[in-house]
Amino acid sequence: MALWTSSLHPFLWLIVIPVLASPVVYLAGRLAGAALARWLALIALIVTCAPCVLAAQELAANGAATFTLGLVQLQFDGLSLLLAGLALGLGTSVTLFSNAYMRGETGEEKYYAALLAMIGVMVGLGCANDLFNLWVWFEAMAVSSYMLVAFYRDQPASLEAGVKYLVQSAAGSVLVLLGIAAVFGATGQLSLASIADSVRQAGATQATSAGLLAAGALMTVGFGVKAALVPLHTWLPDAHSQAPSGISAMLSGVVIEAGLIALLRAVSALLGEGDAVARFGQLLLLFAALNMMLGNLLALKQTQVKRMLAFSSLSHMGYMLLGFGVAAYTGQSAAAQGGMFHMLSHGLMKGLAFLAAGALLYTLYVAKGAHGPLMVNDLNGAARRYPLAALALGVAVLGLAGLPPLVGFMSKWQIFVGGFQAGDTLVALLVIFAALNSVLSLAYYAPLVNAMYRREPSHAVRLGAAMPPTMIVPLVVMSILVIALGVWPTLIAWLTEPAGQALLAGW
Amino acid sequence: MSLSPLAIVLLAVTLLLGVGFYGLLVARNLIKLIVVLQILAKAAMLAFVAAGYGQEHMGLAQSMVAMVIVADTVVAVIALALAVQVRRHYGTLDVRKLTTLRG
């Protein structure tokens, strides 16, 4: 029997190169010094961008591609492309940024190896086409992120964050597994497409529908831990603020979004026809409201910059859920696209915000061997000494608050327009609630900008070290993207439109 | 009254889940917490076997469980490594003492 039933598609290289490069980078770092690991990781990611472009062209020309190896089937559709593009793009910036940030840390080569593995398995997660496969990629992503969150293994706070993250994630992944077992027991299928088929055909006998309902609930909660749906979010502020700054950017910018994509993909297959989709939409809208409100209220009282940004990730998860919830509840394709656009723009802006905050943290503390948290007061007058980093942080947080002409405004706008077009009172009220939340978020973003630009330089800023150029390059590139995509949002439509369609095709 | 094999396995799954979730709520020692997580994972594995038995896909279910065992062991190893570091830096394994991060 031929094991390879289809030719090698370019999208496979997106998974294969980073995953194979990971042990190579580790060994190179071990044998030839960390400097080699640093640059090898960057080269591997830049090389991976070529098949990414090819896969995108192929997707636009021929539609979704599948690859089968034995029982494992991978499918590359619009949603996979979005996740792959986000993971690779942000991953490359983070690797370049970490070049200086992580220099000289113990176990530097492990950092790059785990980062590469995490990027590769996240692309795989986006391509998974059956439930068990989805879980395996999901668990691999979780394992590599545990190592990265607790990377500073000599700092108590980082260990504590690692323990919280690991225990909650592991419990969540057990729930996902139980849900998959329930689906398998009820339908005898694992492939997402055949589950959806058999759910539609069966028209739900009583016993199967109870099993599927339980499975849907288990998977919503299990994947919800990783996607930080609000009552399940308590690990997020700790993990995102204690991880090395590059990893904070990856976690907030891609990993929680990957959790959300896994949730949407897995649960979509169980819904079948009828009003189950609309009810799932209502559930997403409920989580959207909780996430927006709690994320914003908790962010308001934070005094540490990275912790504040972590809480704001909760509220941005809420905006994404609003887009997808409206799409499921009313069938609005504009809202689904808006949700995808916000996923992308949040990854970009939050990634930039964490990298800029990380750059300041580096110059003020890490470069001097200290590992204190970056307080809001430390930013006082930072714009005088570090104009580019301050500008990048300013652009990022104002974009997150949704000020035009930045990309955050355009993506929120698209979600809101999709919501109003639905013509449903409940949805309209939620959209107004989201808009008010967006204004509320200025209350904690604006003081950051104010502190950087209008205050006298703080003690820490006056004594700060010089900022290395490898840190400035990713900041500048991402700031330009945040502004450019805000002015010309159609530039990115080729990425968000197929993703929205791929999501809606499942409903 | 005699129980069918499937019912017995499902009963065992429920029991393991009960022990696991109760343990998650009350365990204070980090090592015990890791053991509890392992018990929960065992419940999920048994559920897979039960599902495979019910659907007569035993081979597929077993191969998946083997995969879960591998993934789960990796998690346990990382968790134990974290526990070693926690003991080293906090001087205790009591998770209630891990309270540097608040708010």
mmCIF file of N, CA and C in Angstrom, chain A residues 298-388:
data_model
loop_
_atom_site.group_PDB
_atom_site.id
_atom_site.type_symbol
_atom_site.label_atom_id
_atom_site.label_comp_id
_atom_site.label_asym_id
_atom_site.label_seq_id
_atom_site.Cartn_x
_atom_site.Cartn_y
_atom_site.Cartn_z
ATOM 1 N N LEU A 298 -10.498 44.602 34.637
ATOM 2 C CA LEU A 298 -9.304 44.166 35.352
ATOM 3 C C LEU A 298 -8.056 44.880 34.841
ATOM 4 N N ALA A 299 -8.042 45.217 33.551
ATOM 5 C CA ALA A 299 -6.871 45.914 33.013
ATOM 6 C C ALA A 299 -6.751 47.300 33.610
ATOM 7 N N LEU A 300 -7.907 47.896 33.948
ATOM 8 C CA LEU A 300 -7.896 49.279 34.445
ATOM 9 C C LEU A 300 -7.029 49.461 35.680
ATOM 10 N N LYS A 301 -7.005 48.433 36.558
ATOM 11 C CA LYS A 301 -6.324 48.654 37.833
ATOM 12 C C LYS A 301 -4.895 48.123 37.841
ATOM 13 N N GLN A 302 -4.374 47.742 36.683
ATOM 14 C CA GLN A 302 -3.026 47.185 36.658
ATOM 15 C C GLN A 302 -1.962 48.286 36.678
ATOM 16 N N THR A 303 -0.857 47.988 37.363
ATOM 17 C CA THR A 303 0.241 48.948 37.373
ATOM 18 C C THR A 303 1.452 48.424 36.612
ATOM 19 N N GLN A 304 1.431 47.128 36.244
ATOM 20 C CA GLN A 304 2.530 46.587 35.445
ATOM 21 C C GLN A 304 2.107 46.565 33.982
ATOM 22 N N VAL A 305 3.009 47.019 33.106
ATOM 23 C CA VAL A 305 2.642 47.187 31.704
ATOM 24 C C VAL A 305 2.257 45.854 31.070
ATOM 25 N N LYS A 306 3.105 44.809 31.271
ATOM 26 C CA LYS A 306 2.826 43.549 30.579
ATOM 27 C C LYS A 306 1.562 42.889 31.107
ATOM 28 N N ARG A 307 1.297 43.061 32.400
ATOM 29 C CA ARG A 307 0.091 42.472 32.977
ATOM 30 C C ARG A 307 -1.157 43.170 32.421
ATOM 31 N N MET A 308 -1.046 44.486 32.249
ATOM 32 C CA MET A 308 -2.156 45.236 31.668
ATOM 33 C C MET A 308 -2.429 44.752 30.236
ATOM 34 N N LEU A 309 -1.362 44.586 29.466
ATOM 35 C CA LEU A 309 -1.528 44.112 28.088
ATOM 36 C C LEU A 309 -2.143 42.706 28.079
ATOM 37 N N ALA A 310 -1.761 41.875 29.065
ATOM 38 C CA ALA A 310 -2.312 40.522 29.127
ATOM 39 C C ALA A 310 -3.813 40.577 29.368
ATOM 40 N N PHE A 311 -4.253 41.452 30.293
ATOM 41 C CA PHE A 311 -5.692 41.557 30.535
ATOM 42 C C PHE A 311 -6.406 42.113 29.320
ATOM 43 N N SER A 312 -5.736 43.003 28.596
ATOM 44 C CA SER A 312 -6.429 43.546 27.425
ATOM 45 C C SER A 312 -6.588 42.467 26.354
ATOM 46 N N SER A 313 -5.734 41.426 26.384
ATOM 47 C CA SER A 313 -5.945 40.306 25.452
ATOM 48 C C SER A 313 -7.299 39.656 25.693
ATOM 49 N N LEU A 314 -7.730 39.618 26.970
ATOM 50 C CA LEU A 314 -9.038 39.035 27.278
ATOM 51 C C LEU A 314 -10.132 39.800 26.555
ATOM 52 N N SER A 315 -10.057 41.145 26.626
ATOM 53 C CA SER A 315 -11.141 41.905 26.018
ATOM 54 C C SER A 315 -11.086 41.772 24.497
ATOM 55 N N HIS A 316 -9.867 41.656 23.937
ATOM 56 C CA HIS A 316 -9.800 41.506 22.477
ATOM 57 C C HIS A 316 -10.303 40.143 22.044
ATOM 58 N N MET A 317 -10.087 39.117 22.888
ATOM 59 C CA MET A 317 -10.691 37.821 22.600
ATOM 60 C C MET A 317 -12.204 38.007 22.544
ATOM 61 N N GLY A 318 -12.735 38.882 23.403
ATOM 62 C CA GLY A 318 -14.166 39.171 23.387
ATOM 63 C C GLY A 318 -14.622 39.743 22.056
ATOM 64 N N TYR A 319 -13.846 40.693 21.470
ATOM 65 C CA TYR A 319 -14.257 41.258 20.173
ATOM 66 C C TYR A 319 -14.276 40.180 19.097
ATOM 67 N N MET A 320 -13.253 39.298 19.121
ATOM 68 C CA MET A 320 -13.228 38.218 18.123
ATOM 69 C C MET A 320 -14.442 37.322 18.293
ATOM 70 N N LEU A 321 -14.734 36.965 19.559
ATOM 71 C CA LEU A 321 -15.894 36.105 19.822
ATOM 72 C C LEU A 321 -17.170 36.783 19.361
ATOM 73 N N LEU A 322 -17.222 38.126 19.515
ATOM 74 C CA LEU A 322 -18.401 38.861 19.055
ATOM 75 C C LEU A 322 -18.575 38.652 17.553
ATOM 76 N N GLY A 323 -17.470 38.793 16.800
ATOM 77 C CA GLY A 323 -17.558 38.608 15.347
ATOM 78 C C GLY A 323 -18.025 37.211 14.988
ATOM 79 N N PHE A 324 -17.409 36.196 15.593
ATOM 80 C CA PHE A 324 -17.780 34.821 15.247
ATOM 81 C C PHE A 324 -19.171 34.483 15.770
ATOM 82 N N GLY A 325 -19.507 35.025 16.954
ATOM 83 C CA GLY A 325 -20.832 34.758 17.518
ATOM 84 C C GLY A 325 -21.924 35.331 16.634
ATOM 85 N N VAL A 326 -21.735 36.576 16.157
ATOM 86 C CA VAL A 326 -22.724 37.185 15.265
ATOM 87 C C VAL A 326 -22.832 36.349 13.995
ATOM 88 N N ALA A 327 -21.679 35.896 13.486
ATOM 89 C CA ALA A 327 -21.696 35.105 12.251
ATOM 90 C C ALA A 327 -22.478 33.815 12.449
ATOM 91 N N ALA A 328 -22.302 33.166 13.613
ATOM 92 C CA ALA A 328 -23.012 31.907 13.836
ATOM 93 C C ALA A 328 -24.486 32.165 14.120
ATOM 94 N N TYR A 329 -24.765 33.245 14.866
ATOM 95 C CA TYR A 329 -26.126 33.506 15.314
ATOM 96 C C TYR A 329 -27.009 33.959 14.151
ATOM 97 N N THR A 330 -26.461 34.815 13.291
ATOM 98 C CA THR A 330 -27.296 35.383 12.225
ATOM 99 C C THR A 330 -26.833 34.990 10.825
ATOM 100 N N GLY A 331 -25.673 34.310 10.728
ATOM 101 C CA GLY A 331 -25.189 33.924 9.406
ATOM 102 C C GLY A 331 -24.573 35.067 8.619
ATOM 103 N N GLN A 332 -24.154 36.138 9.319
ATOM 104 C CA GLN A 332 -23.527 37.284 8.656
ATOM 105 C C GLN A 332 -22.083 36.951 8.260
ATOM 106 N N SER A 333 -21.779 36.917 6.966
ATOM 107 C CA SER A 333 -20.401 36.578 6.608
ATOM 108 C C SER A 333 -19.454 37.746 6.894
ATOM 109 N N ALA A 334 -19.980 38.991 6.843
ATOM 110 C CA ALA A 334 -19.120 40.151 7.119
ATOM 111 C C ALA A 334 -18.568 40.079 8.531
ATOM 112 N N ALA A 335 -19.408 39.609 9.477
ATOM 113 C CA ALA A 335 -18.960 39.544 10.867
ATOM 114 C C ALA A 335 -17.868 38.482 11.030
ATOM 115 N N ALA A 336 -18.012 37.347 10.342
ATOM 116 C CA ALA A 336 -16.979 36.301 10.432
ATOM 117 C C ALA A 336 -15.665 36.826 9.889
ATOM 118 N N GLN A 337 -15.754 37.537 8.754
ATOM 119 C CA GLN A 337 -14.535 38.120 8.192
ATOM 120 C C GLN A 337 -13.934 39.146 9.126
ATOM 121 N N GLY A 338 -14.822 39.928 9.756
ATOM 122 C CA GLY A 338 -14.353 40.907 10.729
ATOM 123 C C GLY A 338 -13.636 40.219 11.876
ATOM 124 N N GLY A 339 -14.201 39.110 12.339
ATOM 125 C CA GLY A 339 -13.560 38.368 13.420
ATOM 126 C C GLY A 339 -12.179 37.893 13.007
ATOM 127 N N MET A 340 -12.075 37.390 11.775
ATOM 128 C CA MET A 340 -10.767 36.931 11.273
ATOM 129 C C MET A 340 -9.796 38.103 11.157
ATOM 130 N N PHE A 341 -10.326 39.238 10.669
ATOM 131 C CA PHE A 341 -9.486 40.428 10.522
ATOM 132 C C PHE A 341 -8.995 40.867 11.900
ATOM 133 N N HIS A 342 -9.894 40.795 12.884
ATOM 134 C CA HIS A 342 -9.474 41.233 14.213
ATOM 135 C C HIS A 342 -8.451 40.260 14.800
ATOM 136 N N MET A 343 -8.620 38.969 14.486
ATOM 137 C CA MET A 343 -7.651 37.984 14.947
ATOM 138 C C MET A 343 -6.254 38.373 14.431
ATOM 139 N N LEU A 344 -6.221 38.722 13.158
ATOM 140 C CA LEU A 344 -4.957 39.103 12.529
ATOM 141 C C LEU A 344 -4.438 40.422 13.105
ATOM 142 N N SER A 345 -5.332 41.404 13.206
ATOM 143 C CA SER A 345 -4.867 42.725 13.636
ATOM 144 C C SER A 345 -4.502 42.679 15.117
ATOM 145 N N HIS A 346 -5.233 41.878 15.903
ATOM 146 C CA HIS A 346 -4.852 41.767 17.313
ATOM 147 C C HIS A 346 -3.487 41.116 17.450
ATOM 148 N N GLY A 347 -3.249 40.073 16.639
ATOM 149 C CA GLY A 347 -1.940 39.435 16.683
ATOM 150 C C GLY A 347 -0.836 40.439 16.390
ATOM 151 N N LEU A 348 -1.075 41.273 15.397
ATOM 152 C CA LEU A 348 -0.085 42.261 14.989
ATOM 153 C C LEU A 348 0.117 43.331 16.071
ATOM 154 N N MET A 349 -1.023 43.879 16.558
ATOM 155 C CA MET A 349 -0.916 44.999 17.508
ATOM 156 C C MET A 349 -0.435 44.531 18.865
ATOM 157 N N LYS A 350 -0.989 43.386 19.342
ATOM 158 C CA LYS A 350 -0.588 42.929 20.670
ATOM 159 C C LYS A 350 0.845 42.415 20.622
ATOM 160 N N GLY A 351 1.207 41.787 19.494
ATOM 161 C CA GLY A 351 2.592 41.374 19.330
ATOM 162 C C GLY A 351 3.519 42.580 19.416
ATOM 163 N N LEU A 352 3.145 43.637 18.689
ATOM 164 C CA LEU A 352 3.952 44.859 18.690
ATOM 165 C C LEU A 352 4.007 45.462 20.089
ATOM 166 N N ALA A 353 2.847 45.481 20.776
ATOM 167 C CA ALA A 353 2.816 46.085 22.105
ATOM 168 C C ALA A 353 3.736 45.328 23.056
ATOM 169 N N PHE A 354 3.668 43.997 23.028
ATOM 170 C CA PHE A 354 4.518 43.228 23.938
ATOM 171 C C PHE A 354 5.990 43.369 23.564
ATOM 172 N N LEU A 355 6.278 43.416 22.254
ATOM 173 C CA LEU A 355 7.689 43.555 21.854
ATOM 174 C C LEU A 355 8.212 44.927 22.252
ATOM 175 N N ALA A 356 7.392 45.984 22.057
ATOM 176 C CA ALA A 356 7.849 47.329 22.423
ATOM 177 C C ALA A 356 8.036 47.427 23.928
ATOM 178 N N ALA A 357 7.052 46.875 24.683
ATOM 179 C CA ALA A 357 7.199 46.882 26.146
ATOM 180 C C ALA A 357 8.420 46.071 26.538
ATOM 181 N N GLY A 358 8.636 44.954 25.813
ATOM 182 C CA GLY A 358 9.790 44.125 26.095
ATOM 183 C C GLY A 358 11.094 44.849 25.802
ATOM 184 N N ALA A 359 11.106 45.646 24.725
ATOM 185 C CA ALA A 359 12.317 46.392 24.382
ATOM 186 C C ALA A 359 12.651 47.386 25.489
ATOM 187 N N LEU A 360 11.600 48.042 26.029
ATOM 188 C CA LEU A 360 11.839 48.985 27.120
ATOM 189 C C LEU A 360 12.260 48.248 28.384
ATOM 190 N N LEU A 361 11.606 47.104 28.638
ATOM 191 C CA LEU A 361 11.979 46.292 29.804
ATOM 192 C C LEU A 361 13.445 45.878 29.696
ATOM 193 N N TYR A 362 13.859 45.547 28.472
ATOM 194 C CA TYR A 362 15.236 45.116 28.255
ATOM 195 C C TYR A 362 16.206 46.245 28.572
ATOM 196 N N THR A 363 15.946 47.429 27.993
ATOM 197 C CA THR A 363 16.909 48.509 28.178
ATOM 198 C C THR A 363 16.926 49.004 29.624
ATOM 199 N N LEU A 364 15.753 48.967 30.294
ATOM 200 C CA LEU A 364 15.702 49.504 31.652
ATOM 201 C C LEU A 364 16.175 48.496 32.690
ATOM 202 N N TYR A 365 15.884 47.193 32.464
ATOM 203 C CA TYR A 365 16.195 46.214 33.501
ATOM 204 C C TYR A 365 17.064 45.053 33.030
ATOM 205 N N VAL A 366 16.568 44.323 31.992
ATOM 206 C CA VAL A 366 17.196 43.043 31.651
ATOM 207 C C VAL A 366 18.660 43.223 31.262
ATOM 208 N N ALA A 367 18.954 44.294 30.506
ATOM 209 C CA ALA A 367 20.329 44.509 30.062
ATOM 210 C C ALA A 367 21.272 44.673 31.242
ATOM 211 N N LYS A 368 20.700 45.053 32.418
ATOM 212 C CA LYS A 368 21.552 45.234 33.591
ATOM 213 C C LYS A 368 21.504 44.034 34.507
ATOM 214 N N GLY A 369 20.878 42.946 34.021
ATOM 215 C CA GLY A 369 20.849 41.730 34.817
ATOM 216 C C GLY A 369 19.723 41.694 35.825
ATOM 217 N N ALA A 370 18.850 42.736 35.831
ATOM 218 C CA ALA A 370 17.721 42.736 36.752
ATOM 219 C C ALA A 370 16.506 42.150 36.040
ATOM 220 N N HIS A 371 15.566 41.582 36.816
ATOM 221 C CA HIS A 371 14.399 40.971 36.175
ATOM 222 C C HIS A 371 13.110 41.516 36.756
ATOM 223 N N GLY A 372 13.100 42.780 37.117
ATOM 224 C CA GLY A 372 11.888 43.350 37.699
ATOM 225 C C GLY A 372 10.805 43.508 36.658
ATOM 226 N N PRO A 373 9.550 43.639 37.109
ATOM 227 C CA PRO A 373 8.477 43.915 36.151
ATOM 228 C C PRO A 373 8.568 45.369 35.676
ATOM 229 N N LEU A 374 8.073 45.636 34.468
ATOM 230 C CA LEU A 374 8.058 46.990 33.937
ATOM 231 C C LEU A 374 6.796 47.676 34.426
ATOM 232 N N MET A 375 6.951 48.669 35.317
ATOM 233 C CA MET A 375 5.787 49.375 35.843
ATOM 234 C C MET A 375 5.408 50.511 34.895
ATOM 235 N N VAL A 376 4.152 50.954 35.006
ATOM 236 C CA VAL A 376 3.712 52.061 34.151
ATOM 237 C C VAL A 376 4.559 53.309 34.444
ATOM 238 N N ASN A 377 4.918 53.510 35.718
ATOM 239 C CA ASN A 377 5.708 54.689 36.076
ATOM 240 C C ASN A 377 7.102 54.674 35.460
ATOM 241 N N ASP A 378 7.619 53.461 35.212
ATOM 242 C CA ASP A 378 8.950 53.366 34.610
ATOM 243 C C ASP A 378 8.981 53.966 33.216
ATOM 244 N N LEU A 379 7.792 54.035 32.578
ATOM 245 C CA LEU A 379 7.752 54.518 31.201
ATOM 246 C C LEU A 379 7.865 56.035 31.135
ATOM 247 N N ASN A 380 7.772 56.722 32.279
ATOM 248 C CA ASN A 380 7.776 58.195 32.261
ATOM 249 C C ASN A 380 8.922 58.738 31.421
ATOM 250 N N GLY A 381 8.565 59.549 30.435
ATOM 251 C CA GLY A 381 9.580 60.203 29.627
ATOM 252 C C GLY A 381 10.369 59.281 28.725
ATOM 253 N N ALA A 382 9.882 58.064 28.506
ATOM 254 C CA ALA A 382 10.653 57.117 27.694
ATOM 255 C C ALA A 382 10.825 57.612 26.260
ATOM 256 N N ALA A 383 9.899 58.449 25.797
ATOM 257 C CA ALA A 383 9.970 58.903 24.408
ATOM 258 C C ALA A 383 11.209 59.750 24.149
ATOM 259 N N ARG A 384 11.739 60.388 25.182
ATOM 260 C CA ARG A 384 12.922 61.234 24.949
ATOM 261 C C ARG A 384 14.152 60.394 24.668
ATOM 262 N N ARG A 385 14.284 59.267 25.420
ATOM 263 C CA ARG A 385 15.480 58.443 25.216
ATOM 264 C C ARG A 385 15.292 57.382 24.154
ATOM 265 N N TYR A 386 14.092 56.844 24.067
ATOM 266 C CA TYR A 386 13.837 55.741 23.126
ATOM 267 C C TYR A 386 12.679 56.108 22.213
ATOM 268 N N PRO A 387 12.887 57.066 21.296
ATOM 269 C CA PRO A 387 11.748 57.569 20.510
ATOM 270 C C PRO A 387 11.066 56.483 19.700
ATOM 271 N N LEU A 388 11.849 55.560 19.096
ATOM 272 C CA LEU A 388 11.218 54.564 18.227
ATOM 273 C C LEU A 388 10.405 53.546 19.024
#
